[in-house]
Short mmCIF file of C-alpha atoms in Angstrom, two decimals:
data_model
loop_
_atom_site.label_atom_id
_atom_site.label_comp_id
_atom_site.label_asym_id
_atom_site.label_seq_id
_atom_site.Cartn_x
_atom_site.Cartn_y
_atom_site.Cartn_z
CA MET A 1 -34.32 12.39 16.83
CA ALA A 2 -34.75 15.61 14.74
CA THR A 3 -38.18 15.34 12.93
CA SER A 4 -38.36 18.69 11.45
CA HIS A 5 -35.64 20.95 9.78
CA LEU A 6 -34.93 24.60 9.67
CA SER A 7 -34.56 26.58 6.31
CA LEU A 8 -32.80 29.34 5.72
CA LEU A 9 -35.11 32.32 4.73
CA SER A 10 -32.40 35.05 3.99
CA ASP A 11 -29.49 36.61 5.46
CA LEU A 12 -30.11 40.74 6.42
CA THR A 13 -28.15 42.70 4.28
CA PRO A 14 -26.00 44.19 4.09
CA PRO A 15 -24.12 42.64 7.12
CA SER A 16 -21.67 44.10 9.28
CA LEU A 17 -17.80 43.35 8.01
CA GLU A 18 -17.07 42.69 11.78
CA ARG A 19 -18.28 40.14 14.58
CA THR A 20 -21.78 40.71 15.36
CA TRP A 21 -22.59 39.91 19.16
CA LEU A 22 -26.53 39.66 19.40
CA THR A 23 -29.90 40.53 17.35
CA ALA A 24 -32.49 41.93 19.48
CA PRO A 25 -36.20 41.60 17.88
CA HIS A 26 -38.73 44.61 18.41
CA PRO A 27 -41.41 43.99 20.95
CA THR A 28 -43.92 44.77 18.24
CA LEU A 29 -42.81 45.52 14.90
CA PRO A 30 -41.20 43.44 12.50
CA ILE A 31 -37.50 44.80 12.88
CA VAL A 32 -34.65 43.77 14.66
CA ALA A 33 -31.76 45.45 15.75
CA THR A 34 -28.01 43.81 15.87
CA CYS A 35 -25.21 45.14 17.64
CA SER A 36 -21.49 44.69 16.28
CA SER A 37 -17.70 44.98 17.24
CA ASP A 38 -17.62 48.15 14.67
CA LYS A 39 -19.20 50.16 17.36
CA THR A 40 -22.63 50.37 15.64
CA VAL A 41 -26.06 48.93 15.75
CA ARG A 42 -27.91 47.99 12.46
CA VAL A 43 -31.90 47.99 12.41
CA TYR A 44 -32.95 45.88 9.82
CA SER A 45 -36.47 45.00 8.44
CA LEU A 46 -38.15 41.41 8.79
CA THR A 47 -40.43 42.15 6.36
CA ASN A 48 -37.38 42.66 3.07
CA PHE A 49 -34.67 41.50 5.35
CA LYS A 50 -32.73 44.88 4.31
CA LEU A 51 -30.82 47.37 6.47
CA LEU A 52 -33.18 50.44 7.66
CA SER A 53 -30.78 52.41 9.78
CA THR A 54 -27.40 52.31 11.23
CA ILE A 55 -26.80 53.85 14.64
CA THR A 56 -23.42 55.13 15.34
CA GLY A 57 -21.31 57.69 17.39
CA GLY A 58 -22.65 56.60 20.81
CA HIS A 59 -19.85 54.20 21.69
CA LYS A 60 -15.96 54.07 21.67
CA ARG A 61 -15.87 50.33 21.66
CA SER A 62 -17.93 47.31 20.46
CA VAL A 63 -21.64 47.24 21.28
CA ARG A 64 -21.88 43.89 22.99
CA THR A 65 -25.90 44.18 23.88
CA CYS A 66 -28.81 46.10 22.97
CA ALA A 67 -32.65 45.81 24.00
CA TRP A 68 -35.75 47.58 23.16
CA LYS A 69 -37.86 49.16 25.90
CA PRO A 70 -41.55 47.35 26.01
CA HIS A 71 -44.56 49.62 26.29
CA VAL A 72 -43.73 52.51 24.62
CA SER A 73 -46.12 54.37 22.34
CA GLY A 74 -44.96 56.80 19.25
CA GLU A 75 -41.62 55.93 19.42
CA SER A 76 -38.87 53.19 19.81
CA VAL A 77 -36.39 53.10 22.76
CA LEU A 78 -33.40 51.30 22.49
CA ALA A 79 -30.70 50.45 25.25
CA THR A 80 -27.12 49.57 23.97
CA GLY A 81 -24.34 48.36 26.47
CA SER A 82 -20.83 48.39 25.14
CA PHE A 83 -16.92 47.46 26.02
CA ASP A 84 -16.29 51.04 26.85
CA ALA A 85 -18.30 50.24 30.23
CA THR A 86 -21.33 52.33 29.13
CA VAL A 87 -25.26 52.10 28.38
CA GLY A 88 -26.73 54.15 25.81
CA ILE A 89 -30.06 54.97 25.56
CA TRP A 90 -31.43 55.79 22.14
CA ARG A 91 -34.78 57.21 21.05
CA ARG A 92 -36.67 57.08 17.38
CA TRP A 93 -39.84 58.56 16.56
CA ASP A 94 -42.12 56.23 14.82
CA SER A 95 -43.68 58.49 12.66
CA TYR A 96 -40.25 59.38 10.80
CA GLY A 97 -40.43 58.97 7.37
CA ARG A 98 -43.59 56.80 7.24
CA ASN A 99 -43.97 55.38 4.00
CA ASP A 100 -44.41 51.50 4.79
CA GLY A 101 -48.29 51.00 4.76
CA ARG A 102 -47.46 47.30 6.06
CA GLY A 103 -47.30 48.47 9.75
CA ALA A 104 -43.40 48.94 10.05
CA ALA A 105 -44.46 52.34 11.75
CA GLY A 106 -42.61 54.45 9.56
CA TRP A 107 -39.58 52.75 9.16
CA GLY A 108 -38.20 53.66 5.77
CA LEU A 109 -35.08 52.31 3.98
CA SER A 110 -33.52 55.73 4.69
CA SER A 111 -30.10 55.43 6.89
CA GLY A 112 -30.17 57.73 9.56
CA SER A 113 -26.46 57.11 10.72
CA ARG A 114 -25.82 60.63 12.11
CA HIS A 115 -23.74 61.38 15.05
CA ALA A 116 -25.93 62.17 18.18
CA GLN A 117 -24.70 63.66 21.00
CA PRO A 118 -25.83 62.20 24.42
CA HIS A 119 -27.40 63.44 27.58
CA GLU A 120 -25.30 62.00 30.10
CA THR A 121 -26.09 60.56 33.47
CA GLY A 122 -23.68 59.73 36.12
CA ALA A 123 -23.99 56.93 38.74
CA ASP A 124 -26.14 58.87 41.41
CA GLY A 125 -28.78 60.11 38.31
CA ALA A 126 -27.42 63.80 38.31
CA ASP A 127 -26.90 65.14 34.67
CA LEU A 128 -23.52 65.90 33.45
CA PRO A 129 -22.53 69.18 31.96
CA ASP A 130 -23.60 69.96 27.98
CA ASP A 131 -21.88 73.02 26.66
CA ARG A 132 -24.01 73.26 23.62
CA SER A 133 -26.73 75.65 23.28
CA ASP A 134 -30.68 74.78 23.54
CA LYS A 135 -31.00 76.02 20.08
CA ASP A 136 -28.11 74.24 18.64
CA LYS A 137 -29.43 70.89 20.35
CA ASP A 138 -33.24 71.51 19.26
CA ASP A 139 -31.75 71.79 15.35
CA GLU A 140 -29.86 68.84 15.81
CA GLU A 141 -32.47 66.54 17.10
CA GLU A 142 -34.79 67.91 14.54
CA GLU A 143 -32.64 66.68 11.78
CA GLU A 144 -31.32 63.21 13.20
CA GLU A 145 -33.35 60.04 12.80
CA TRP A 146 -31.91 58.52 16.14
CA ARG A 147 -31.43 60.71 19.45
CA PHE A 148 -28.69 59.37 21.53
CA ALA A 149 -30.84 60.60 24.53
CA VAL A 150 -28.66 59.18 27.59
CA LEU A 151 -25.70 57.82 28.88
CA LEU A 152 -25.48 55.80 31.80
CA ASP A 153 -22.10 55.58 33.70
CA GLY A 154 -21.44 53.70 36.42
CA HIS A 155 -19.57 50.13 35.41
CA ASP A 156 -15.94 50.08 35.54
CA SER A 157 -15.29 47.53 32.77
CA GLU A 158 -17.28 46.06 30.03
CA VAL A 159 -21.33 45.74 29.99
CA LYS A 160 -22.17 42.50 28.59
CA SER A 161 -26.05 42.50 28.98
CA VAL A 162 -29.03 44.79 29.38
CA SER A 163 -32.52 43.83 30.02
CA TRP A 164 -35.81 45.87 30.55
CA SER A 165 -38.25 44.66 33.00
CA PRO A 166 -41.96 43.79 32.25
CA SER A 167 -43.36 46.83 32.76
CA GLY A 168 -40.49 48.91 30.92
CA MET A 169 -39.55 51.26 34.26
CA LEU A 170 -36.71 49.47 35.33
CA LEU A 171 -33.44 48.40 33.10
CA ALA A 172 -30.69 45.94 34.50
CA THR A 173 -27.11 45.89 33.41
CA CYS A 174 -24.15 43.59 34.06
CA ALA A 175 -20.57 43.89 33.35
CA ARG A 176 -17.00 42.32 33.54
CA ASP A 177 -16.64 44.14 36.79
CA LYS A 178 -18.71 41.23 38.70
CA SER A 179 -21.78 44.03 39.33
CA ILE A 180 -25.28 44.08 38.49
CA TRP A 181 -26.80 47.60 38.20
CA ILE A 182 -30.50 48.37 38.15
CA TRP A 183 -31.74 51.88 36.98
CA GLU A 184 -34.95 53.14 36.84
CA ASP A 185 -36.34 55.26 33.99
CA LEU A 186 -37.75 58.36 35.63
CA ASP A 187 -39.98 58.94 32.51
CA ASP A 188 -39.92 62.83 33.17
CA GLY A 189 -39.68 63.88 29.77
CA ASP A 190 -36.21 64.81 30.32
CA ASN A 191 -34.44 61.26 29.69
CA ASN A 192 -33.43 60.87 33.64
CA PHE A 193 -32.64 57.48 35.54
CA GLU A 194 -31.85 56.81 38.77
CA THR A 195 -29.67 53.99 40.20
CA VAL A 196 -31.78 52.07 42.26
CA ALA A 197 -29.26 49.04 42.88
CA VAL A 198 -26.01 47.86 42.78
CA MET A 199 -25.40 44.14 43.15
CA GLN A 200 -22.21 42.58 43.84
CA GLU A 201 -22.63 38.84 44.68
CA HIS A 202 -21.07 37.10 41.47
CA GLY A 203 -17.59 36.07 41.94
CA GLY A 204 -16.83 36.78 38.11
CA ASP A 205 -17.90 38.34 35.13
CA VAL A 206 -21.56 38.47 34.89
CA LYS A 207 -22.38 37.49 31.20
CA CYS A 208 -26.35 37.65 31.07
CA VAL A 209 -29.34 39.42 32.86
CA ALA A 210 -32.78 38.56 32.04
CA TRP A 211 -35.86 39.82 33.90
CA HIS A 212 -38.92 37.26 34.32
CA PRO A 213 -41.97 37.76 31.94
CA VAL A 214 -44.38 39.15 34.18
CA GLU A 215 -42.97 39.88 37.70
CA GLU A 216 -39.99 42.24 39.07
CA CYS A 217 -37.50 39.33 39.30
CA LEU A 218 -34.43 39.18 37.71
CA ALA A 219 -32.04 36.30 36.80
CA SER A 220 -28.48 36.52 36.18
CA GLY A 221 -25.64 34.20 35.07
CA GLY A 222 -21.82 34.51 35.03
CA TYR A 223 -18.34 33.11 34.80
CA ASP A 224 -18.36 32.03 38.46
CA ASP A 225 -20.69 29.12 37.09
CA THR A 226 -24.01 30.17 38.91
CA ILE A 227 -27.26 31.35 38.28
CA ARG A 228 -28.86 33.98 40.78
CA LEU A 229 -32.37 35.43 41.25
CA TRP A 230 -33.20 38.78 42.39
CA ARG A 231 -35.98 40.45 43.98
CA GLU A 232 -36.73 44.00 45.64
CA ASP A 233 -37.95 43.53 49.30
CA LEU A 234 -38.54 46.47 51.63
CA ASP A 235 -37.23 49.15 48.94
CA ASP A 236 -33.76 47.30 48.67
CA TRP A 237 -32.95 44.61 46.02
CA GLY A 238 -31.53 41.31 47.28
CA GLN A 239 -30.32 37.86 46.16
CA VAL A 240 -33.20 35.12 46.61
CA ALA A 241 -31.72 32.19 45.13
CA CYS A 242 -28.14 30.85 43.87
CA ILE A 243 -28.06 28.11 41.50
CA LYS A 244 -25.18 25.99 41.29
CA ASN A 245 -25.76 23.01 38.90
CA HIS A 246 -23.86 23.98 36.23
CA GLN A 247 -19.71 22.96 35.54
CA GLY A 248 -18.93 26.42 33.58
CA THR A 249 -19.45 29.70 32.81
CA VAL A 250 -23.35 30.40 32.29
CA TRP A 251 -23.55 32.46 28.99
CA SER A 252 -27.19 32.58 28.46
CA LEU A 253 -30.79 32.92 30.09
CA ASP A 254 -34.04 32.86 29.06
CA TRP A 255 -37.77 33.02 30.42
CA GLU A 256 -40.53 30.63 29.43
CA GLY A 257 -43.29 32.33 28.26
CA PRO A 258 -46.29 32.85 30.83
CA ASP A 259 -48.62 30.84 28.68
CA SER A 260 -46.64 28.64 27.01
CA VAL A 261 -47.98 24.83 27.09
CA PRO A 262 -45.86 21.86 25.74
CA LYS A 263 -47.01 19.56 23.06
CA LEU A 264 -49.52 17.60 25.20
CA ALA A 265 -50.85 14.90 22.59
CA ALA A 266 -49.70 13.76 18.93
CA SER A 267 -53.39 14.76 17.60
CA PRO A 268 -55.46 16.29 20.51
CA GLY A 269 -59.04 16.47 20.09
CA GLY A 270 -60.87 19.57 21.03
CA ALA A 271 -62.37 19.13 24.58
CA GLU A 272 -59.35 16.78 25.63
CA ALA A 273 -56.67 19.29 24.45
CA ALA A 274 -58.48 21.71 26.50
CA ALA A 275 -58.18 19.94 29.61
CA LEU A 276 -55.01 18.99 29.29
CA HIS A 277 -53.81 22.70 29.14
CA THR A 278 -55.58 23.57 31.86
CA GLN A 279 -54.54 20.58 34.01
CA TRP A 280 -51.00 21.70 32.72
CA ARG A 281 -51.58 25.51 33.69
CA GLU A 282 -52.93 24.63 37.11
CA GLN A 283 -49.86 22.33 37.75
CA ARG A 284 -47.42 25.13 36.99
CA ALA A 285 -49.49 27.97 38.67
CA LEU A 286 -47.73 28.12 41.65
CA SER A 287 -44.00 27.75 40.38
CA GLY A 288 -44.95 30.57 37.21
CA PRO A 289 -42.68 30.62 34.04
CA ARG A 290 -39.41 28.24 34.17
CA LEU A 291 -35.96 29.39 33.41
CA ILE A 292 -33.65 27.99 30.83
CA SER A 293 -29.58 28.42 30.95
CA GLY A 294 -26.89 27.47 28.44
CA SER A 295 -23.40 27.19 29.88
CA ASP A 296 -19.74 26.18 28.93
CA ASP A 297 -20.25 22.93 29.99
CA ARG A 298 -22.25 22.13 27.04
CA THR A 299 -25.57 21.40 28.60
CA VAL A 300 -29.01 23.33 28.32
CA ARG A 301 -31.05 22.61 31.62
CA VAL A 302 -34.68 23.92 32.77
CA TRP A 303 -35.25 25.57 36.43
CA ARG A 304 -38.46 25.24 38.09
CA ARG A 305 -39.12 27.44 41.20
CA LEU A 306 -40.40 25.14 44.10
CA PRO A 307 -43.80 26.53 45.70
CA LYS A 308 -43.20 28.10 49.14
CA GLU A 309 -46.19 26.33 50.26
CA ALA A 310 -47.09 22.72 49.22
CA PRO A 311 -50.85 22.23 48.65
CA ALA A 312 -50.94 19.44 51.45
CA MET A 313 -51.94 20.50 54.95
CA GLY A 314 -49.19 21.11 57.15
CA HIS A 315 -48.77 23.31 60.56
CA ALA A 316 -47.88 26.42 58.28
CA SER A 317 -50.60 26.03 55.72
CA SER A 318 -53.33 28.44 55.06
CA ALA A 319 -56.07 26.36 56.76
CA ALA A 320 -54.02 25.50 59.68
CA THR A 321 -52.94 29.07 60.78
CA GLY A 322 -55.96 30.78 59.35
CA ILE A 323 -53.57 33.33 58.08
CA PRO A 324 -53.67 34.00 53.95
CA SER A 325 -50.82 32.94 52.59
CA ILE A 326 -50.27 36.32 50.81
CA ILE A 327 -49.79 37.99 54.01
CA ARG A 328 -48.09 35.59 55.89
CA PRO A 329 -44.31 36.03 56.59
CA THR A 330 -42.76 33.58 54.29
CA GLY A 331 -38.97 34.69 54.11
CA THR A 332 -37.67 36.01 51.14
CA ASP A 333 -35.44 32.89 49.67
CA GLU A 334 -36.50 30.93 46.87
CA ALA A 335 -35.76 27.01 46.11
CA TRP A 336 -35.22 26.44 42.73
CA GLU A 337 -34.61 22.74 41.34
CA GLU A 338 -33.64 21.46 38.05
CA ASP A 339 -36.64 20.37 36.16
CA ALA A 340 -35.02 18.90 32.95
CA VAL A 341 -31.25 18.50 31.34
CA LEU A 342 -32.19 18.87 27.44
CA PRO A 343 -30.63 16.26 25.12
CA HIS A 344 -26.90 16.69 24.23
CA ALA A 345 -26.08 18.16 21.14
CA HIS A 346 -23.43 20.30 21.34
CA GLU A 347 -19.42 19.57 21.45
CA LEU A 348 -18.44 23.00 22.33
CA PRO A 349 -19.43 25.90 24.87
CA ILE A 350 -23.29 27.20 24.37
CA TYR A 351 -23.51 30.76 23.96
CA ALA A 352 -27.18 31.47 23.82
CA VAL A 353 -30.74 29.65 24.44
CA ALA A 354 -33.74 31.16 23.23
CA TRP A 355 -37.41 30.08 24.38
CA SER A 356 -39.88 30.96 22.22
CA HIS A 357 -43.20 32.39 23.90
CA ARG A 358 -45.44 31.79 20.73
CA THR A 359 -44.54 27.64 20.23
CA GLY A 360 -42.73 26.75 23.43
CA LEU A 361 -39.68 25.75 21.18
CA VAL A 362 -36.06 26.25 22.49
CA ALA A 363 -33.10 27.32 20.39
CA SER A 364 -29.81 26.64 21.37
CA VAL A 365 -26.42 28.18 19.48
CA GLY A 366 -22.79 28.02 20.52
CA ALA A 367 -18.90 27.66 19.51
CA ASP A 368 -19.67 24.63 17.56
CA GLY A 369 -21.64 26.63 14.82
CA ARG A 370 -24.45 24.59 15.38
CA ILE A 371 -28.34 25.71 15.86
CA ILE A 372 -30.52 22.82 17.73
CA LEU A 373 -34.06 23.09 18.38
CA TYR A 374 -35.99 21.19 21.21
CA GLU A 375 -39.52 20.51 21.59
CA GLU A 376 -41.09 19.42 25.18
CA ARG A 377 -43.53 16.74 24.74
CA ARG A 378 -46.01 14.75 27.08
CA VAL A 379 -45.10 11.77 28.34
CA PRO A 380 -48.38 9.36 28.17
CA SER A 381 -49.33 8.10 31.83
CA THR A 382 -49.95 5.04 32.58
CA PRO A 383 -53.04 3.94 34.83
CA ASP A 384 -52.16 3.51 38.54
CA ALA A 385 -54.87 1.53 40.62
CA ASP A 386 -54.71 3.52 43.66
CA ALA A 387 -55.30 6.88 41.43
CA MET A 388 -58.44 5.65 39.90
CA ASP A 389 -59.80 5.46 43.31
CA THR A 390 -59.56 9.45 43.98
CA ASP A 391 -60.43 12.24 41.91
CA VAL A 392 -56.88 13.63 42.05
CA LYS A 393 -55.55 13.60 38.77
CA PRO A 394 -51.56 12.24 38.00
CA ALA A 395 -49.34 15.16 37.35
CA LEU A 396 -48.60 15.68 33.86
CA GLN A 397 -45.21 14.53 32.80
CA THR A 398 -42.83 15.85 29.98
CA GLU A 399 -39.71 15.07 28.20
CA TRP A 400 -37.46 16.82 25.82
CA ALA A 401 -36.67 16.25 22.41
CA ILE A 402 -34.17 17.20 19.71
CA LEU A 403 -36.73 18.55 16.84
CA ALA A 404 -34.14 19.82 14.46
CA VAL A 405 -30.39 20.28 13.82
CA VAL A 406 -28.32 22.61 11.84
CA ASN A 407 -24.76 21.82 11.14
CA GLY A 408 -22.48 24.63 9.99
CA ALA A 409 -25.23 27.49 10.05
CA HIS A 410 -22.75 30.14 9.73
CA GLY A 411 -19.90 28.04 7.82
CA ILE A 412 -16.93 27.93 9.93
CA TYR A 413 -17.80 30.72 12.36
CA GLU A 414 -19.21 30.74 15.76
CA ILE A 415 -22.82 31.64 16.67
CA ASN A 416 -22.99 33.96 19.58
CA HIS A 417 -26.63 34.57 19.58
CA ALA A 418 -30.09 33.30 18.73
CA ALA A 419 -33.62 35.21 18.95
CA TRP A 420 -37.30 34.33 18.20
CA ALA A 421 -39.17 37.01 16.26
CA LYS A 422 -42.41 37.68 14.73
CA ARG A 423 -42.19 38.93 11.12
CA ALA A 424 -44.98 40.13 9.01
CA ASP A 425 -45.51 37.97 6.20
CA ARG A 426 -47.73 38.60 2.94
CA GLY A 427 -48.26 34.91 2.10
CA SER A 428 -49.23 34.01 5.47
CA ALA A 429 -53.24 33.16 6.31
CA ASN A 430 -52.71 35.48 9.61
CA GLY A 431 -50.53 38.05 8.20
CA GLU A 432 -47.48 37.20 10.90
CA GLU A 433 -44.73 34.05 11.62
CA GLU A 434 -42.29 33.42 13.91
CA VAL A 435 -38.68 33.25 12.66
CA LEU A 436 -35.54 32.48 14.58
CA VAL A 437 -32.54 34.74 13.87
CA THR A 438 -28.97 33.86 14.61
CA THR A 439 -25.82 36.04 14.59
CA ALA A 440 -22.28 35.18 14.30
CA ASP A 441 -18.88 35.97 14.14
CA ASP A 442 -18.15 36.54 10.78
CA GLY A 443 -21.03 39.55 10.88
CA SER A 444 -23.36 37.61 9.25
CA VAL A 445 -27.39 37.53 10.59
CA LYS A 446 -29.50 34.43 9.15
CA VAL A 447 -33.25 34.19 9.55
CA TRP A 448 -34.70 30.49 9.42
CA THR A 449 -38.00 29.19 9.47
CA LEU A 450 -39.06 25.91 10.62
CA GLN A 451 -40.59 23.15 8.12
#
């Protein structure tokens, strides 16, 4: 039963006049990038909710997806994926037009929507011809707010999702052509990217890719109703798991934050709460962050990786073999199990799920126009007479509950995406709060706060 409510904080203005697909929060700045069917990407401030820049001239069809590169100093780097089958890499110096003293790193309200010419890279990483003179290119870059640095060309049809690895060195892209490409940013000062892998195991349109928050492990979901996990082994990328529980297209995936802890008690005391948090982290340490998925089958599911070696003594345990587990051969395949199916709340396909790394809350949106918030809560354990005679603590058990529901959040329109974002706020005690940003078919982008 919902116990809180989402309040509309603001719309981002002005909106696109066409369908908006996705909104990507910047990893450090209070800004977001929204991609649209009108072939543009709009960058908005989360401080005043107004348009900062409009990026145009890079793609010939709808811009379906975008993602900010992490760990970049002094500039912002944005990857965009389009229905024209290409991926663009855009760059902008954060010091440009610096006039915002509140940490927006120079993102003024000027609109820099000039047409920049891309530096093209083919599937093999080789530069494609560019007939402009060096002087023309230098003059052009000095004048423009955004620089269309690279065009990655390899997919045969619409690009549906892009995602940067946690280090920022790898970019994963997926498309309707059933393939996933992994590109390496060579970071050589010349905007060169190299193709390091092309995976084609999916049996249909690949809808989404999402990197593990701390490891170089990639998750993908698609039209073949599967979730697949990928890792590199001996310089070659391969599938390590295939999850087939969904009964419909997997539209969206997101990872749990590495430090997320569920609501372990209604009003935990200091020492008790700390002990419960420690126990939860120890219990989850071998599995790592969980994965969440949203599907055409109208379910939201949570997945957990099974540890390759159980804590109990066995013939292959470290103690039995004398070989540390870190160097003992274990194979590359991984076993994943369904950790939870969240309470049913959607009547039509679920297009996006978002897992807050800050609060652990999950949001889902979809074709029915609803926003649903879920909270994971600890289930109090009952004393076990046998367990009381040992020092082993019983495993913490949790359940998911619906925390808030918004019907018709964007009127009659389908909601294509949801994302958690940090927002600078003059009125808050710590100068920062987390908001939920939703993106819909009518071009609107709305910012919500939980109360």
